[in-house]
CSV table of C-alpha atoms in Angstrom, one decimal:
chain,number,residue,atom,x,y,z
A,1,UNK,CA,-0.2,-0.2,-0.1
A,2,UNK,CA,1.2,3.5,-1.4
A,3,UNK,CA,0.5,6.9,0.3
A,4,UNK,CA,-0.1,9.1,-2.4
A,5,UNK,CA,1.7,12.7,-1.7
A,6,UNK,CA,-0.7,15.7,-2.7
A,7,UNK,CA,1.6,19.1,-3.6
A,8,UNK,CA,-1.2,21.2,-3.0
A,9,UNK,CA,0.1,24.6,-4.1
A,10,UNK,CA,-0.7,24.5,-7.6
A,11,UNK,CA,-4.3,23.0,-6.7
A,12,UNK,CA,-5.4,26.2,-4.2
A,13,UNK,CA,-4.3,28.7,-6.9
A,14,UNK,CA,-6.7,27.4,-9.4
A,15,UNK,CA,-9.4,26.7,-6.7
A,16,UNK,CA,-8.4,31.1,-5.3
A,17,UNK,CA,-8.4,31.6,-9.2
A,18,UNK,CA,-12.5,29.5,-9.1
A,19,UNK,CA,-13.4,31.5,-6.7
A,20,UNK,CA,-12.2,35.0,-7.2
A,21,UNK,CA,-14.6,34.7,-10.8
A,22,UNK,CA,-17.1,33.6,-8.9
A,23,UNK,CA,-17.0,36.4,-6.7
A,24,UNK,CA,-17.4,38.6,-9.6
A,25,UNK,CA,-20.2,37.4,-11.1
A,26,UNK,CA,-21.7,37.5,-8.8
A,27,UNK,CA,-20.8,41.2,-7.7
A,28,UNK,CA,-21.2,42.0,-11.4
A,29,UNK,CA,-25.0,41.2,-10.8
A,30,UNK,CA,-24.5,37.8,-13.3
A,31,UNK,CA,-25.1,35.5,-10.1
A,32,UNK,CA,-27.8,37.0,-7.1
A,33,UNK,CA,-28.1,35.7,-3.9
A,34,UNK,CA,-31.2,32.4,-5.0
A,35,UNK,CA,-29.5,31.9,-8.4
A,36,UNK,CA,-28.4,28.8,-9.9
A,37,UNK,CA,-24.9,28.4,-11.1
A,38,UNK,CA,-24.5,27.2,-14.5
A,39,UNK,CA,-23.8,23.3,-15.0
A,40,UNK,CA,-19.8,22.3,-13.9
A,41,UNK,CA,-19.2,21.7,-18.0
A,42,UNK,CA,-19.7,25.4,-18.2
A,43,UNK,CA,-17.9,26.7,-15.3
A,44,UNK,CA,-15.2,24.6,-16.5
A,45,UNK,CA,-15.2,25.9,-20.3
A,46,UNK,CA,-15.7,29.5,-19.1
A,47,UNK,CA,-12.6,29.6,-16.8
A,48,UNK,CA,-10.4,27.4,-19.5
A,49,UNK,CA,-10.1,25.0,-16.1
A,50,UNK,CA,-10.8,20.8,-15.7
A,51,UNK,CA,-13.8,20.0,-13.9
A,52,UNK,CA,-12.9,18.7,-11.1
A,53,UNK,CA,-11.2,22.0,-10.3
A,54,UNK,CA,-14.4,24.5,-11.0
A,55,UNK,CA,-15.9,20.7,-8.1
A,56,UNK,CA,-13.5,21.4,-5.7
A,57,UNK,CA,-14.2,25.9,-5.5
A,58,UNK,CA,-17.9,25.1,-5.4
A,59,UNK,CA,-17.3,22.4,-2.3
A,60,UNK,CA,-15.3,24.7,-0.3
A,61,UNK,CA,-17.9,28.0,-1.3
A,62,UNK,CA,-20.7,25.3,0.5
A,63,UNK,CA,-19.0,24.6,3.3
A,64,UNK,CA,-18.5,27.6,4.0
A,65,UNK,CA,-21.8,28.8,3.6
A,66,UNK,CA,-21.8,31.1,0.8
A,67,UNK,CA,-23.2,28.8,-2.5
A,68,UNK,CA,-26.2,26.2,-1.4
A,69,UNK,CA,-26.2,21.9,-2.6
A,70,UNK,CA,-30.0,20.7,-3.2
A,71,UNK,CA,-30.2,17.1,-4.2
A,72,UNK,CA,-32.1,16.6,-7.8
A,73,UNK,CA,-32.0,20.4,-7.8
A,74,UNK,CA,-28.3,21.8,-8.7
A,75,UNK,CA,-25.8,24.1,-6.6
A,76,UNK,CA,-28.1,28.2,-5.5
A,77,UNK,CA,-26.6,31.5,-4.5
A,78,UNK,CA,-26.9,31.3,-1.0
A,79,UNK,CA,-28.9,34.6,0.3
A,80,UNK,CA,-26.2,36.1,1.5
A,81,UNK,CA,-25.3,40.0,1.2
A,82,UNK,CA,-23.0,41.7,-1.2
A,83,UNK,CA,-20.5,43.3,1.5
A,84,UNK,CA,-20.5,40.5,3.9
A,85,UNK,CA,-20.1,37.9,0.9
A,86,UNK,CA,-17.5,39.2,-0.8
A,87,UNK,CA,-15.3,39.5,3.3
A,88,UNK,CA,-16.3,36.1,2.9
A,89,UNK,CA,-15.0,35.5,0.1
A,90,UNK,CA,-11.5,37.4,0.7
A,91,UNK,CA,-11.6,35.5,4.1
A,92,UNK,CA,-10.8,32.2,2.3
A,93,UNK,CA,-8.5,33.5,0.0
A,94,UNK,CA,-6.3,34.6,3.3
A,95,UNK,CA,-6.3,31.0,4.3
A,96,UNK,CA,-3.0,29.1,4.0
A,97,UNK,CA,-2.0,26.2,4.1
A,98,UNK,CA,-1.0,24.5,7.2
A,99,UNK,CA,2.5,24.9,8.5
A,100,UNK,CA,5.2,21.6,9.4
A,101,UNK,CA,5.5,22.1,12.6
A,102,UNK,CA,1.3,23.0,13.4
A,103,UNK,CA,0.6,19.4,11.6
A,104,UNK,CA,3.2,18.6,14.0
A,105,UNK,CA,1.5,19.6,16.9
A,106,UNK,CA,-1.5,18.3,15.7
A,107,UNK,CA,-0.8,14.5,15.0
A,108,UNK,CA,0.8,14.6,18.7
A,109,UNK,CA,-2.6,15.9,20.3
A,110,UNK,CA,-4.3,13.5,17.5
A,111,UNK,CA,-2.5,10.7,18.2
A,112,UNK,CA,-1.6,10.2,22.3
A,113,UNK,CA,-5.3,10.3,22.4
A,114,UNK,CA,-5.7,7.9,19.4
A,115,UNK,CA,-3.4,5.6,20.7
A,116,UNK,CA,-5.0,5.9,23.8
A,117,UNK,CA,-9.2,3.9,22.2
A,118,UNK,CA,-7.2,1.9,19.9
A,119,UNK,CA,-5.0,0.4,23.3
A,120,UNK,CA,-8.8,0.0,24.5
A,121,UNK,CA,-11.1,-1.0,21.7
A,122,UNK,CA,-8.5,-2.5,19.2
A,123,UNK,CA,-10.0,-5.6,17.5
A,124,UNK,CA,-8.3,-8.7,15.6
A,125,UNK,CA,-8.2,-7.4,12.4
A,126,UNK,CA,-7.0,-4.3,13.9
A,127,UNK,CA,-4.3,-6.2,15.2
A,128,UNK,CA,-3.0,-7.7,12.0
A,129,UNK,CA,-2.9,-4.5,10.2
A,130,UNK,CA,-0.6,-2.7,13.1
A,131,UNK,CA,1.3,-5.9,12.5
A,132,UNK,CA,1.4,-5.3,9.0
A,133,UNK,CA,2.4,-2.4,8.7
A,134,UNK,CA,4.5,-2.9,11.5
A,135,UNK,CA,6.5,-6.0,8.9
A,136,UNK,CA,6.3,-3.5,6.6
A,137,UNK,CA,8.4,-0.4,8.7
A,138,UNK,CA,10.8,-3.1,9.5
A,139,UNK,CA,11.8,-4.6,6.9
A,140,UNK,CA,12.3,-1.2,4.7
A,141,UNK,CA,14.4,-0.4,7.6
A,142,UNK,CA,17.0,-3.1,8.1
A,143,UNK,CA,17.5,-2.9,3.8
A,144,UNK,CA,17.5,0.8,4.5
A,145,UNK,CA,15.1,2.0,2.2
A,146,UNK,CA,13.2,5.3,2.7
A,147,UNK,CA,10.3,3.8,5.1
A,148,UNK,CA,8.5,6.9,6.1
A,149,UNK,CA,5.5,5.4,4.1
A,150,UNK,CA,5.6,2.5,6.1
A,151,UNK,CA,6.0,5.1,9.0
A,152,UNK,CA,2.9,6.5,8.6
A,153,UNK,CA,0.9,3.8,7.6
A,154,UNK,CA,1.3,2.3,10.9
A,155,UNK,CA,-0.2,5.5,12.7
A,156,UNK,CA,-3.0,5.9,10.6
A,157,UNK,CA,-3.6,2.0,11.6
A,158,UNK,CA,-3.5,2.9,15.5
A,159,UNK,CA,-5.9,5.6,14.1
A,160,UNK,CA,-8.3,3.2,12.6
A,161,UNK,CA,-8.3,1.3,15.6
A,162,UNK,CA,-9.4,4.0,17.7
A,163,UNK,CA,-12.7,3.5,16.2
A,164,UNK,CA,-13.2,7.3,15.7
A,165,UNK,CA,-14.3,8.1,12.4
A,166,UNK,CA,-14.0,11.5,13.1
A,167,UNK,CA,-10.1,10.7,14.1
A,168,UNK,CA,-9.5,8.4,11.5
A,169,UNK,CA,-10.8,11.6,9.2
A,170,UNK,CA,-9.1,13.8,10.7
A,171,UNK,CA,-5.7,11.9,10.0
A,172,UNK,CA,-6.0,11.0,6.5
A,173,UNK,CA,-6.4,15.1,6.0
A,174,UNK,CA,-3.2,15.7,7.1
A,175,UNK,CA,-1.5,12.5,6.5
A,176,UNK,CA,-0.3,14.2,2.7
A,177,UNK,CA,0.7,17.3,4.1
A,178,UNK,CA,3.6,15.8,6.9
A,179,UNK,CA,4.9,13.1,4.4
A,180,UNK,CA,5.8,15.9,2.1
A,181,UNK,CA,7.1,17.5,4.9
A,182,UNK,CA,9.2,14.8,5.7
A,183,UNK,CA,10.6,14.1,3.1
A,184,UNK,CA,11.2,17.8,2.0
A,185,UNK,CA,12.7,18.5,5.4
A,186,UNK,CA,14.4,14.8,5.5
A,187,UNK,CA,12.8,14.1,9.6
A,188,UNK,CA,14.3,10.4,8.8
A,189,UNK,CA,17.7,9.7,9.0
A,190,UNK,CA,18.9,6.3,9.7
A,191,UNK,CA,19.5,6.8,13.3
A,192,UNK,CA,15.9,7.8,14.0
A,193,UNK,CA,14.2,5.1,11.5
A,194,UNK,CA,16.2,1.9,13.3
A,195,UNK,CA,15.0,3.6,16.9
A,196,UNK,CA,11.5,3.9,15.7
A,197,UNK,CA,11.6,0.2,14.7
A,198,UNK,CA,11.6,-0.5,18.5
A,199,UNK,CA,9.2,2.1,19.2
A,200,UNK,CA,6.6,0.9,16.7
A,201,UNK,CA,7.3,-2.3,18.5
A,202,UNK,CA,6.4,-1.0,22.3
A,203,UNK,CA,3.3,0.8,20.6
A,204,UNK,CA,1.8,-2.4,19.8
A,205,UNK,CA,3.0,-4.3,22.6
A,206,UNK,CA,1.2,-1.9,24.5
A,207,UNK,CA,-1.9,-1.8,22.3
A,208,UNK,CA,-2.0,-5.5,21.9
A,209,UNK,CA,-2.0,-5.4,25.5
A,210,UNK,CA,-4.7,-3.5,25.9
A,211,UNK,CA,-3.2,-1.0,28.2
A,212,UNK,CA,-4.5,3.0,27.3
A,213,UNK,CA,-1.9,4.5,29.2
A,214,UNK,CA,1.0,3.0,28.8
A,215,UNK,CA,0.3,2.8,24.9
A,216,UNK,CA,-0.2,6.8,26.0
A,217,UNK,CA,3.8,7.0,27.2
A,218,UNK,CA,5.3,4.6,24.7
A,219,UNK,CA,3.6,7.0,21.7
A,220,UNK,CA,5.4,10.5,23.6
A,221,UNK,CA,8.8,8.5,23.7
A,222,UNK,CA,8.2,8.2,20.2
A,223,UNK,CA,7.8,11.9,19.6
A,224,UNK,CA,10.1,13.3,20.9
A,225,UNK,CA,12.4,13.7,18.8
A,226,UNK,CA,10.5,14.8,16.5
A,227,UNK,CA,9.0,17.6,18.8
A,228,UNK,CA,12.6,19.1,19.6
A,229,UNK,CA,13.1,18.5,15.7
A,230,UNK,CA,10.6,20.2,14.5
A,231,UNK,CA,11.4,23.1,17.0
A,232,UNK,CA,14.4,23.7,16.5
A,233,UNK,CA,13.3,24.3,11.9
A,234,UNK,CA,14.0,28.3,12.3
A,235,UNK,CA,10.9,29.8,11.0
């Protein structure tokens, strides 16, 4: 199993440009509150972008309540005043990608909780998935191959074993960005990788024994070097 490395910068620029053009249509009264948006195909042709890019930009505006999707009917402009709408769009355009430190902080907070839940709730199938991920990581490290993806797959297996779908979703959302940054900053050197094998084994054993407190302590040990490395990075 491989994780896809997602580069968001170019996609975000395209989405933002589509959002700007939709905003301009609304400001110029070509689209007013209650109006139905043209089809994705028509907008794709008009803006010179792919239909998937249009769809993703629309979904972002739906998330913030600027557009409303009605099943079997289509997507409509919400009943929001022009000033408020422009302010909301400007806020969306100013949203920044999370920096590496923020991602690490979020990951640590999530995983200290998910590992405790995993220790309480893990099933035999969860243990099997965790063991497979652990073995794959160990094999890559022992062969002195890059094991960043296998490392993160082990942690995703923990999130799944937690039985909390929201936490699992959060991990799935931030993992591609973490993976990209790991490779960018070369976080996992050889010595850290070899230590990681034993640390993963300790975490696995605590989950298998259904010992939430021990699992949390072993996860803290595992994150110690990453946390220190992260906060030694220059802004």
